[in-house]
Amino acid sequence: MIARAFGLPALRFNGLIGVLVVGLLLLVAVFGPWLAPYDPLKLDLMARFQGPSAAHLLGADEFGRDLLSRLIHGARTSAWIAFATVVFAIVFGTVLGVLAGFLRGWTDRILMMVNDALLAFPGLLLALGFMAVFGASRNGIIVALGIAYMPVAVRVVRGTVLSIREREFVEASRVIGNSGVVTMLRHVLPNCLAPIMVLATTMFGWVVLSESALSFLGLGVPPPAPSWGNMLSTGRPYINQAPYIIILPGLCISITLLGVNLLGDAVRDWLDPKMQD
Amino acid sequence: MVRFLLTRIATAIPTLFLVSVTVFALMRAIPGDPAALMLGDLAQPGQLEALRAEMGLDQPIIVQYLYWLGDVLSGDFGRSIATRQPVLPLMLDRFSVSATIVLVAVFFATLIAVPAGMFAAWRQNRAGDIAVIATSTLLLSIPSFWLGLMLLLIFGLQLGWLPVVGYVPFSRDFGSALLYIILPVVTLVLVESGSITRMARASTIEVARLEYITHARAKGLSEATVMWRHAFKNAFAPTLTLIGLVLGSLLANIAVIETVFTIPGLGRLLVDGIYARDYPVVQGCMLFTAFLYVVVNLLVDLLYPLLDPRVTA
């Protein structure tokens, strides 16, 4: 209640956990190279399948590479790809959504036609198609997932713009002689920020999941560079021999997704009180 | 009613047209000449030109698209570069595998998740609700392929109760087909019931606030009658939309589950096609999956007025 009175979100337990998990992920991602005890690519055949020990806190994988270091660098990969993809999808999605919603007419019709065509594909299918074009690479994933998720942003932003442009303050801005561009940037866009932030948080989770799925399929981050998804894929043949090689990367993905989902719910409750139960 | 059906079906046609354009454009954006890819390294210079002409690759791109669309509409999806088999029967064969798993999984997920969500809504903010919400949020956060690997590790490898990899068609041996399908189906049921539960809960809460529910309670009807007879019908419609989306997107996401359990389904066909640059297969699988996605969503739309009387036919 006190937090509410000062206009701050009343962060409930769930939201707090979400903030902590996502905060931790970002810290590990940024400071990863200093935190990791070993080079994630360094082979040590003597240490193959070694369980957790003082030298390798979480054990070593099928090539004797330090698992903890690989998980830390994997966090960096996932966080960077998710961040870049969300920025890509949201920035382009917002620009196109605002254009469609504000200009209306033919611009709107053509943009929405293309957008609906892209929305007619389930997200991962479109991303798979783009990966076929780009080949498995880091930047390829960012562009592929960015294009696959952009239509959702276009739709959300356009919908918001359409409802805002009819409001009195937008009309007032036009009446006092502001140009369309000024009205759009000063009055319409700032009011779209709440739904955009809710979407961006949710999308971060989708991208972490999709990137790990693509990498698991061998169409994402190419080995030997570590990503949580490709660690699951390359470790899969040794699942019985050294289960922790598979258990740990999956736990990392699950904890990250749980954090992002909890944070997403909290952000939505905070910015969009209508959605609260 | 007939008019409603026809209008809705007609709106899907431009979408399908745009989907076909997108798939065609994507495939043409793949670097490399399809004809050269088909011939391999041993091609003579004249052979390449001949094949390009035969495949219509020397025509303008719009003409190429129209030829392709005509072929697809008559059921000719071309032949796989790798195996020389026609793509359509190959896809249908693999699809029957994926469809079995997806349909069984979505059926059980709905059967579990919808009552769970309604129960949570009924006990809103009490212990039962919090338990359901916590479980579904947790399930929502576990990637299907990892959950599959964990189940495979525990029930397949450690306990040895279930076969680890592979698939047996139901037509061949019902008993072992059932054994092979359990782990992939359970994985998908667990993962997908998370989102369906949350949706069912949210839409039930929405409906439970309405006056007619208060009215039904005031009439002295039992809670069970209020929930099932009055709340369920209106709360189920939005959940059905989500189930349609889940069903459709599973057809694309099934590739990861098929990879975990080494199942020869449609998703695996697509991914293997991408590895092998077998572009007729990739093109066919993408078009076929997107087509199914559009059709599933269309069917949900068509079912809507039956479930929600407020949407008039």
Short mmCIF file of N, CA, C and O in Angstrom, two decimals, chain B residues 75-194:
data_model
loop_
_atom_site.label_atom_id
_atom_site.label_comp_id
_atom_site.label_asym_id
_atom_site.label_seq_id
_atom_site.Cartn_x
_atom_site.Cartn_y
_atom_site.Cartn_z
N GLY B 75 -1.92 -30.93 -56.09
CA GLY B 75 -1.37 -31.97 -55.21
C GLY B 75 0.06 -32.38 -55.53
O GLY B 75 0.56 -33.35 -54.99
N ASP B 76 0.71 -31.63 -56.43
CA ASP B 76 2.08 -31.99 -56.77
C ASP B 76 3.05 -31.05 -56.04
O ASP B 76 3.22 -29.90 -56.42
N PHE B 77 3.68 -31.55 -54.99
CA PHE B 77 4.62 -30.74 -54.22
C PHE B 77 6.06 -30.99 -54.66
O PHE B 77 7.00 -30.64 -53.97
N GLY B 78 6.24 -31.61 -55.80
CA GLY B 78 7.59 -31.89 -56.28
C GLY B 78 8.16 -33.16 -55.65
O GLY B 78 7.47 -33.87 -54.92
N ARG B 79 9.44 -33.40 -55.97
CA ARG B 79 10.11 -34.58 -55.43
C ARG B 79 11.25 -34.19 -54.53
O ARG B 79 11.91 -33.18 -54.76
N SER B 80 11.49 -35.00 -53.51
CA SER B 80 12.62 -34.76 -52.62
C SER B 80 13.92 -34.88 -53.40
O SER B 80 14.07 -35.79 -54.21
N ILE B 81 14.85 -33.95 -53.19
CA ILE B 81 16.13 -34.01 -53.88
C ILE B 81 16.92 -35.22 -53.38
O ILE B 81 17.57 -35.93 -54.14
N ALA B 82 16.81 -35.49 -52.08
CA ALA B 82 17.61 -36.56 -51.48
C ALA B 82 17.12 -37.94 -51.89
O ALA B 82 17.91 -38.79 -52.29
N THR B 83 15.80 -38.18 -51.80
CA THR B 83 15.31 -39.54 -52.00
C THR B 83 14.54 -39.72 -53.31
O THR B 83 14.16 -40.84 -53.64
N ARG B 84 14.30 -38.61 -54.02
CA ARG B 84 13.55 -38.65 -55.29
C ARG B 84 12.09 -39.06 -55.09
O ARG B 84 11.37 -39.26 -56.07
N GLN B 85 11.65 -39.23 -53.85
CA GLN B 85 10.24 -39.58 -53.59
C GLN B 85 9.38 -38.34 -53.78
O GLN B 85 9.83 -37.23 -53.49
N PRO B 86 8.12 -38.51 -54.21
CA PRO B 86 7.23 -37.35 -54.24
C PRO B 86 6.99 -36.84 -52.82
O PRO B 86 6.87 -37.64 -51.89
N VAL B 87 6.93 -35.50 -52.67
CA VAL B 87 6.89 -34.91 -51.34
C VAL B 87 5.55 -35.12 -50.64
O VAL B 87 5.52 -35.40 -49.45
N LEU B 88 4.44 -35.05 -51.37
CA LEU B 88 3.13 -35.10 -50.71
C LEU B 88 2.88 -36.40 -49.94
O LEU B 88 2.57 -36.35 -48.76
N PRO B 89 3.05 -37.58 -50.60
CA PRO B 89 2.84 -38.81 -49.82
C PRO B 89 3.78 -38.92 -48.63
O PRO B 89 3.39 -39.39 -47.55
N LEU B 90 5.01 -38.44 -48.82
CA LEU B 90 6.00 -38.46 -47.74
C LEU B 90 5.50 -37.64 -46.56
O LEU B 90 5.53 -38.08 -45.40
N MET B 91 4.97 -36.43 -46.86
CA MET B 91 4.48 -35.56 -45.80
C MET B 91 3.27 -36.17 -45.10
O MET B 91 3.17 -36.15 -43.89
N LEU B 92 2.35 -36.72 -45.90
CA LEU B 92 1.13 -37.28 -45.31
C LEU B 92 1.47 -38.44 -44.38
O LEU B 92 0.91 -38.58 -43.30
N ASP B 93 2.44 -39.24 -44.82
CA ASP B 93 2.88 -40.37 -44.02
C ASP B 93 3.43 -39.90 -42.68
O ASP B 93 3.06 -40.39 -41.61
N ARG B 94 4.33 -38.90 -42.74
CA ARG B 94 4.93 -38.37 -41.52
C ARG B 94 3.90 -37.62 -40.68
O ARG B 94 3.96 -37.63 -39.45
N PHE B 95 2.97 -36.96 -41.36
CA PHE B 95 1.97 -36.17 -40.65
C PHE B 95 1.09 -37.07 -39.78
O PHE B 95 0.71 -36.70 -38.67
N SER B 96 0.77 -38.27 -40.28
CA SER B 96 -0.09 -39.15 -39.51
C SER B 96 0.55 -39.47 -38.15
O SER B 96 -0.14 -39.60 -37.14
N VAL B 97 1.89 -39.55 -38.14
CA VAL B 97 2.60 -39.80 -36.88
C VAL B 97 2.48 -38.59 -35.95
O VAL B 97 2.05 -38.71 -34.79
N SER B 98 2.82 -37.39 -36.48
CA SER B 98 2.77 -36.17 -35.66
C SER B 98 1.35 -35.91 -35.18
O SER B 98 1.14 -35.55 -34.02
N ALA B 99 0.39 -36.08 -36.08
CA ALA B 99 -1.00 -35.75 -35.74
C ALA B 99 -1.50 -36.63 -34.61
O ALA B 99 -2.18 -36.15 -33.70
N THR B 100 -1.15 -37.92 -34.65
CA THR B 100 -1.58 -38.82 -33.58
C THR B 100 -1.11 -38.28 -32.23
O THR B 100 -1.90 -38.13 -31.29
N ILE B 101 0.18 -37.98 -32.16
CA ILE B 101 0.75 -37.53 -30.88
C ILE B 101 0.12 -36.21 -30.44
O ILE B 101 -0.30 -36.04 -29.30
N VAL B 102 0.05 -35.25 -31.38
CA VAL B 102 -0.46 -33.92 -31.04
C VAL B 102 -1.93 -33.98 -30.61
O VAL B 102 -2.31 -33.41 -29.59
N LEU B 103 -2.74 -34.72 -31.35
CA LEU B 103 -4.17 -34.76 -31.03
C LEU B 103 -4.42 -35.43 -29.68
O LEU B 103 -5.18 -34.93 -28.85
N VAL B 104 -3.76 -36.56 -29.44
CA VAL B 104 -3.93 -37.25 -28.16
C VAL B 104 -3.47 -36.33 -27.02
O VAL B 104 -4.15 -36.19 -26.00
N ALA B 105 -2.33 -35.66 -27.23
CA ALA B 105 -1.79 -34.79 -26.17
C ALA B 105 -2.73 -33.62 -25.89
O ALA B 105 -3.03 -33.32 -24.73
N VAL B 106 -3.22 -32.97 -26.95
CA VAL B 106 -4.09 -31.81 -26.74
C VAL B 106 -5.41 -32.24 -26.09
O VAL B 106 -5.94 -31.55 -25.22
N PHE B 107 -5.90 -33.42 -26.47
CA PHE B 107 -7.13 -33.93 -25.88
C PHE B 107 -6.97 -34.09 -24.36
O PHE B 107 -7.76 -33.58 -23.57
N PHE B 108 -5.89 -34.76 -23.95
CA PHE B 108 -5.70 -34.97 -22.51
C PHE B 108 -5.36 -33.67 -21.78
O PHE B 108 -5.80 -33.46 -20.64
N ALA B 109 -4.60 -32.81 -22.45
CA ALA B 109 -4.26 -31.53 -21.81
C ALA B 109 -5.54 -30.74 -21.53
O ALA B 109 -5.70 -30.17 -20.45
N THR B 110 -6.47 -30.74 -22.49
CA THR B 110 -7.73 -30.02 -22.31
C THR B 110 -8.53 -30.66 -21.18
O THR B 110 -9.08 -29.97 -20.32
N LEU B 111 -8.57 -31.97 -21.19
CA LEU B 111 -9.34 -32.72 -20.20
C LEU B 111 -8.86 -32.42 -18.78
O LEU B 111 -9.64 -32.37 -17.84
N ILE B 112 -7.55 -32.20 -18.63
CA ILE B 112 -7.01 -31.91 -17.30
C ILE B 112 -7.06 -30.41 -17.01
O ILE B 112 -7.45 -29.99 -15.93
N ALA B 113 -6.66 -29.60 -18.00
CA ALA B 113 -6.41 -28.19 -17.73
C ALA B 113 -7.69 -27.38 -17.57
O ALA B 113 -7.75 -26.48 -16.73
N VAL B 114 -8.73 -27.67 -18.34
CA VAL B 114 -9.94 -26.86 -18.26
C VAL B 114 -10.61 -27.01 -16.88
O VAL B 114 -10.87 -26.00 -16.22
N PRO B 115 -10.86 -28.25 -16.39
CA PRO B 115 -11.39 -28.35 -15.03
C PRO B 115 -10.46 -27.75 -13.98
O PRO B 115 -10.92 -27.10 -13.05
N ALA B 116 -9.14 -27.93 -14.16
CA ALA B 116 -8.19 -27.37 -13.19
C ALA B 116 -8.32 -25.85 -13.14
O ALA B 116 -8.35 -25.25 -12.06
N GLY B 117 -8.39 -25.22 -14.32
CA GLY B 117 -8.52 -23.77 -14.38
C GLY B 117 -9.82 -23.29 -13.77
O GLY B 117 -9.87 -22.29 -13.05
N MET B 118 -10.91 -24.04 -14.04
CA MET B 118 -12.21 -23.64 -13.49
C MET B 118 -12.22 -23.81 -11.97
O MET B 118 -12.75 -22.98 -11.24
N PHE B 119 -11.59 -24.89 -11.51
CA PHE B 119 -11.49 -25.10 -10.06
C PHE B 119 -10.73 -23.94 -9.42
O PHE B 119 -11.17 -23.37 -8.41
N ALA B 120 -9.61 -23.54 -10.04
CA ALA B 120 -8.81 -22.45 -9.50
C ALA B 120 -9.63 -21.16 -9.45
O ALA B 120 -9.59 -20.42 -8.47
N ALA B 121 -10.40 -20.92 -10.51
CA ALA B 121 -11.21 -19.70 -10.56
C ALA B 121 -12.25 -19.74 -9.44
O ALA B 121 -12.53 -18.72 -8.80
N TRP B 122 -12.81 -20.92 -9.22
CA TRP B 122 -13.87 -21.09 -8.21
C TRP B 122 -13.31 -20.83 -6.81
O TRP B 122 -13.96 -20.25 -5.95
N ARG B 123 -12.04 -21.25 -6.60
CA ARG B 123 -11.39 -21.05 -5.30
C ARG B 123 -10.49 -19.82 -5.34
O ARG B 123 -9.44 -19.83 -4.68
N GLN B 124 -10.84 -18.82 -6.12
CA GLN B 124 -9.92 -17.71 -6.39
C GLN B 124 -9.25 -17.17 -5.13
O GLN B 124 -9.91 -16.88 -4.13
N ASN B 125 -7.91 -17.04 -5.21
CA ASN B 125 -7.07 -16.49 -4.15
C ASN B 125 -7.02 -17.35 -2.88
O ASN B 125 -6.54 -16.91 -1.85
N ARG B 126 -7.54 -18.56 -2.95
CA ARG B 126 -7.40 -19.45 -1.80
C ARG B 126 -6.34 -20.50 -2.12
O ARG B 126 -5.77 -20.52 -3.20
N ALA B 127 -6.10 -21.37 -1.15
CA ALA B 127 -4.98 -22.31 -1.27
C ALA B 127 -5.04 -23.12 -2.57
O ALA B 127 -4.04 -23.28 -3.27
N GLY B 128 -6.26 -23.64 -2.91
CA GLY B 128 -6.39 -24.47 -4.10
C GLY B 128 -6.00 -23.71 -5.35
O GLY B 128 -5.29 -24.23 -6.23
N ASP B 129 -6.42 -22.45 -5.44
CA ASP B 129 -6.11 -21.60 -6.59
C ASP B 129 -4.61 -21.39 -6.70
O ASP B 129 -4.01 -21.55 -7.76
N ILE B 130 -4.00 -21.05 -5.56
CA ILE B 130 -2.57 -20.75 -5.58
C ILE B 130 -1.77 -21.99 -5.99
O ILE B 130 -0.83 -21.90 -6.78
N ALA B 131 -2.21 -23.17 -5.52
CA ALA B 131 -1.52 -24.40 -5.91
C ALA B 131 -1.62 -24.62 -7.42
O ALA B 131 -0.62 -24.95 -8.08
N VAL B 132 -2.81 -24.42 -7.98
CA VAL B 132 -2.99 -24.63 -9.43
C VAL B 132 -2.17 -23.61 -10.22
O VAL B 132 -1.47 -23.96 -11.18
N ILE B 133 -2.24 -22.36 -9.80
CA ILE B 133 -1.50 -21.30 -10.50
C ILE B 133 0.00 -21.55 -10.45
O ILE B 133 0.71 -21.43 -11.46
N ALA B 134 0.49 -21.93 -9.26
CA ALA B 134 1.92 -22.17 -9.11
C ALA B 134 2.35 -23.32 -10.02
O ALA B 134 3.34 -23.22 -10.75
N THR B 135 1.56 -24.41 -10.03
CA THR B 135 1.91 -25.55 -10.86
C THR B 135 1.91 -25.17 -12.34
O THR B 135 2.83 -25.51 -13.08
N SER B 136 0.88 -24.42 -12.76
CA SER B 136 0.81 -24.13 -14.19
C SER B 136 1.90 -23.15 -14.60
O SER B 136 2.44 -23.25 -15.71
N THR B 137 2.26 -22.20 -13.73
CA THR B 137 3.35 -21.28 -14.08
C THR B 137 4.66 -22.05 -14.19
O THR B 137 5.47 -21.80 -15.08
N LEU B 138 4.83 -23.02 -13.29
CA LEU B 138 6.04 -23.84 -13.34
C LEU B 138 6.09 -24.65 -14.65
O LEU B 138 7.11 -24.67 -15.34
N LEU B 139 4.96 -25.28 -14.99
CA LEU B 139 4.91 -26.09 -16.21
C LEU B 139 5.16 -25.24 -17.45
O LEU B 139 5.80 -25.67 -18.41
N LEU B 140 4.66 -24.01 -17.40
CA LEU B 140 4.81 -23.08 -18.52
C LEU B 140 6.28 -22.72 -18.74
O LEU B 140 6.67 -22.28 -19.81
N SER B 141 7.09 -22.89 -17.69
CA SER B 141 8.48 -22.44 -17.75
C SER B 141 9.45 -23.56 -18.12
O SER B 141 10.64 -23.32 -18.23
N ILE B 142 8.93 -24.78 -18.25
CA ILE B 142 9.84 -25.88 -18.58
C ILE B 142 9.80 -26.14 -20.07
O ILE B 142 8.73 -26.36 -20.63
N PRO B 143 10.96 -26.09 -20.75
CA PRO B 143 10.94 -26.37 -22.19
C PRO B 143 10.56 -27.83 -22.43
O PRO B 143 11.04 -28.71 -21.72
N SER B 144 9.69 -28.05 -23.43
CA SER B 144 9.19 -29.41 -23.67
C SER B 144 10.33 -30.39 -23.92
O SER B 144 10.29 -31.52 -23.45
N PHE B 145 11.37 -29.94 -24.65
CA PHE B 145 12.41 -30.91 -25.00
C PHE B 145 13.22 -31.34 -23.78
O PHE B 145 13.65 -32.48 -23.67
N TRP B 146 13.38 -30.43 -22.82
CA TRP B 146 14.11 -30.82 -21.61
C TRP B 146 13.25 -31.73 -20.74
O TRP B 146 13.72 -32.75 -20.23
N LEU B 147 11.98 -31.38 -20.59
CA LEU B 147 11.08 -32.23 -19.81
C LEU B 147 11.05 -33.63 -20.42
O LEU B 147 11.11 -34.64 -19.71
N GLY B 148 10.99 -33.69 -21.76
CA GLY B 148 11.00 -34.97 -22.45
C GLY B 148 12.26 -35.77 -22.13
O GLY B 148 12.20 -36.97 -21.82
N LEU B 149 13.41 -35.08 -22.17
CA LEU B 149 14.67 -35.77 -21.87
C LEU B 149 14.68 -36.28 -20.43
O LEU B 149 15.18 -37.37 -20.15
N MET B 150 14.12 -35.48 -19.49
CA MET B 150 14.10 -35.89 -18.09
C MET B 150 13.20 -37.12 -17.90
O MET B 150 13.57 -38.06 -17.20
N LEU B 151 12.01 -37.09 -18.54
CA LEU B 151 11.10 -38.24 -18.43
C LEU B 151 11.74 -39.48 -19.04
O LEU B 151 11.63 -40.58 -18.51
N LEU B 152 12.41 -39.25 -20.18
CA LEU B 152 13.11 -40.35 -20.85
C LEU B 152 14.19 -40.93 -19.95
O LEU B 152 14.36 -42.15 -19.84
N LEU B 153 14.90 -40.04 -19.26
CA LEU B 153 15.98 -40.48 -18.36
C LEU B 153 15.41 -41.30 -17.20
O LEU B 153 15.92 -42.36 -16.87
N ILE B 154 14.31 -40.77 -16.61
CA ILE B 154 13.77 -41.43 -15.41
C ILE B 154 13.01 -42.72 -15.78
O ILE B 154 13.35 -43.80 -15.31
N PHE B 155 12.00 -42.58 -16.66
CA PHE B 155 11.11 -43.73 -16.91
C PHE B 155 11.64 -44.68 -17.97
O PHE B 155 11.29 -45.85 -18.00
N GLY B 156 12.48 -44.17 -18.85
CA GLY B 156 13.01 -45.03 -19.90
C GLY B 156 14.31 -45.68 -19.48
O GLY B 156 14.45 -46.90 -19.53
N LEU B 157 15.27 -44.85 -19.04
CA LEU B 157 16.61 -45.39 -18.80
C LEU B 157 16.80 -45.89 -17.39
O LEU B 157 17.29 -47.00 -17.18
N GLN B 158 16.41 -45.10 -16.38
CA GLN B 158 16.66 -45.51 -15.00
C GLN B 158 15.71 -46.63 -14.57
O GLN B 158 16.13 -47.66 -14.07
N LEU B 159 14.39 -46.40 -14.75
CA LEU B 159 13.42 -47.39 -14.30
C LEU B 159 13.17 -48.48 -15.34
O LEU B 159 12.75 -49.58 -15.00
N GLY B 160 13.40 -48.14 -16.61
CA GLY B 160 13.22 -49.13 -17.67
C GLY B 160 11.77 -49.53 -17.91
O GLY B 160 11.49 -50.60 -18.42
N TRP B 161 10.82 -48.65 -17.56
CA TRP B 161 9.41 -48.99 -17.72
C TRP B 161 8.93 -48.82 -19.15
O TRP B 161 8.02 -49.51 -19.58
N LEU B 162 9.50 -47.83 -19.85
CA LEU B 162 8.96 -47.48 -21.17
C LEU B 162 10.07 -47.45 -22.20
O LEU B 162 11.24 -47.20 -21.87
N PRO B 163 9.73 -47.74 -23.46
CA PRO B 163 10.75 -47.67 -24.52
C PRO B 163 11.29 -46.25 -24.64
O PRO B 163 10.58 -45.28 -24.41
N VAL B 164 12.57 -46.15 -24.98
CA VAL B 164 13.25 -44.85 -24.94
C VAL B 164 13.06 -44.05 -26.22
O VAL B 164 12.73 -42.88 -26.18
N VAL B 165 13.27 -44.68 -27.36
CA VAL B 165 13.17 -43.95 -28.62
C VAL B 165 12.38 -44.77 -29.62
O VAL B 165 12.29 -45.99 -29.51
N GLY B 166 11.83 -44.06 -30.63
CA GLY B 166 11.19 -44.74 -31.73
C GLY B 166 9.68 -44.58 -31.72
O GLY B 166 9.11 -43.88 -30.88
N TYR B 167 9.05 -45.22 -32.69
CA TYR B 167 7.62 -45.08 -32.87
C TYR B 167 7.09 -46.32 -33.56
O TYR B 167 7.73 -46.84 -34.47
N VAL B 168 5.94 -46.81 -33.10
CA VAL B 168 5.28 -47.94 -33.77
C VAL B 168 3.88 -47.46 -34.15
O VAL B 168 3.16 -46.94 -33.29
N PRO B 169 3.48 -47.61 -35.42
CA PRO B 169 2.14 -47.15 -35.80
C PRO B 169 1.07 -48.00 -35.11
O PRO B 169 1.26 -49.19 -34.88
N PHE B 170 -0.06 -47.35 -34.80
CA PHE B 170 -1.16 -48.04 -34.13
C PHE B 170 -1.71 -49.17 -35.01
O PHE B 170 -2.20 -50.17 -34.51
N SER B 171 -1.61 -48.99 -36.34
CA SER B 171 -2.16 -50.00 -37.23
C SER B 171 -1.35 -51.30 -37.17
O SER B 171 -1.86 -52.37 -37.46
N ARG B 172 -0.08 -51.20 -36.77
CA ARG B 172 0.75 -52.40 -36.76
C ARG B 172 0.58 -53.20 -35.47
O ARG B 172 0.33 -54.39 -35.49
N ASP B 173 0.73 -52.51 -34.34
CA ASP B 173 0.66 -53.22 -33.06
C ASP B 173 0.17 -52.24 -32.00
O ASP B 173 0.93 -51.39 -31.54
N PHE B 174 -1.10 -52.37 -31.64
CA PHE B 174 -1.73 -51.38 -30.77
C PHE B 174 -1.01 -51.28 -29.43
O PHE B 174 -0.71 -50.19 -28.95
N GLY B 175 -0.69 -52.40 -28.85
CA GLY B 175 -0.07 -52.43 -27.52
C GLY B 175 1.26 -51.68 -27.48
O GLY B 175 1.46 -50.79 -26.67
N SER B 176 2.16 -52.04 -28.40
CA SER B 176 3.47 -51.39 -28.33
C SER B 176 3.38 -49.95 -28.84
O SER B 176 4.13 -49.09 -28.37
N ALA B 177 2.43 -49.68 -29.75
CA ALA B 177 2.24 -48.29 -30.18
C ALA B 177 1.92 -47.43 -28.96
O ALA B 177 2.46 -46.34 -28.78
N LEU B 178 1.07 -47.95 -28.10
CA LEU B 178 0.67 -47.23 -26.90
C LEU B 178 1.88 -46.97 -26.01
O LEU B 178 2.07 -45.86 -25.51
N LEU B 179 2.72 -47.99 -25.84
CA LEU B 179 3.91 -47.84 -24.99
C LEU B 179 4.84 -46.75 -25.53
O LEU B 179 5.38 -45.95 -24.78
N TYR B 180 5.02 -46.75 -26.87
CA TYR B 180 5.95 -45.80 -27.47
C TYR B 180 5.44 -44.37 -27.41
O TYR B 180 6.21 -43.42 -27.40
N ILE B 181 4.12 -44.23 -27.38
CA ILE B 181 3.56 -42.89 -27.49
C ILE B 181 3.42 -42.23 -26.11
O ILE B 181 3.28 -41.01 -25.99
N ILE B 182 3.51 -43.03 -25.03
CA ILE B 182 3.24 -42.49 -23.68
C ILE B 182 4.17 -41.32 -23.33
O ILE B 182 3.69 -40.23 -22.97
N LEU B 183 5.48 -41.52 -23.43
CA LEU B 183 6.39 -40.46 -22.99
C LEU B 183 6.22 -39.16 -23.78
O LEU B 183 6.08 -38.10 -23.17
N PRO B 184 6.22 -39.21 -25.13
CA PRO B 184 6.02 -37.93 -25.84
C PRO B 184 4.68 -37.27 -25.50
O PRO B 184 4.63 -36.05 -25.32
N VAL B 185 3.62 -38.08 -25.38
CA VAL B 185 2.31 -37.49 -25.10
C VAL B 185 2.29 -36.86 -23.70
O VAL B 185 1.85 -35.73 -23.53
N VAL B 186 2.82 -37.59 -22.71
CA VAL B 186 2.83 -37.06 -21.34
C VAL B 186 3.62 -35.74 -21.30
O VAL B 186 3.20 -34.76 -20.68
N THR B 187 4.76 -35.71 -22.00
CA THR B 187 5.56 -34.48 -22.04
C THR B 187 4.72 -33.31 -22.55
O THR B 187 4.66 -32.25 -21.92
N LEU B 188 4.06 -33.52 -23.68
CA LEU B 188 3.28 -32.43 -24.27
C LEU B 188 2.09 -32.05 -23.40
O LEU B 188 1.76 -30.87 -23.26
N VAL B 189 1.43 -33.06 -22.79
CA VAL B 189 0.29 -32.77 -21.93
C VAL B 189 0.74 -31.86 -20.78
O VAL B 189 0.12 -30.84 -20.50
N LEU B 190 1.86 -32.22 -20.14
CA LEU B 190 2.33 -31.43 -19.00
C LEU B 190 2.65 -30.00 -19.44
O LEU B 190 2.22 -29.04 -18.82
N VAL B 191 3.40 -29.87 -20.54
CA VAL B 191 3.83 -28.55 -20.95
C VAL B 191 2.64 -27.68 -21.39
O VAL B 191 2.53 -26.52 -21.00
N GLU B 192 1.74 -28.27 -22.17
CA GLU B 192 0.66 -27.45 -22.73
C GLU B 192 -0.44 -27.17 -21.72
O GLU B 192 -1.18 -26.20 -21.86
N SER B 193 -0.60 -28.04 -20.68
CA SER B 193 -1.70 -27.76 -19.76
C SER B 193 -1.44 -26.49 -18.96
O SER B 193 -2.39 -25.87 -18.48
N GLY B 194 -0.17 -26.08 -18.83
CA GLY B 194 0.12 -24.84 -18.11
C GLY B 194 -0.64 -23.65 -18.67
O GLY B 194 -1.39 -22.97 -17.97
#
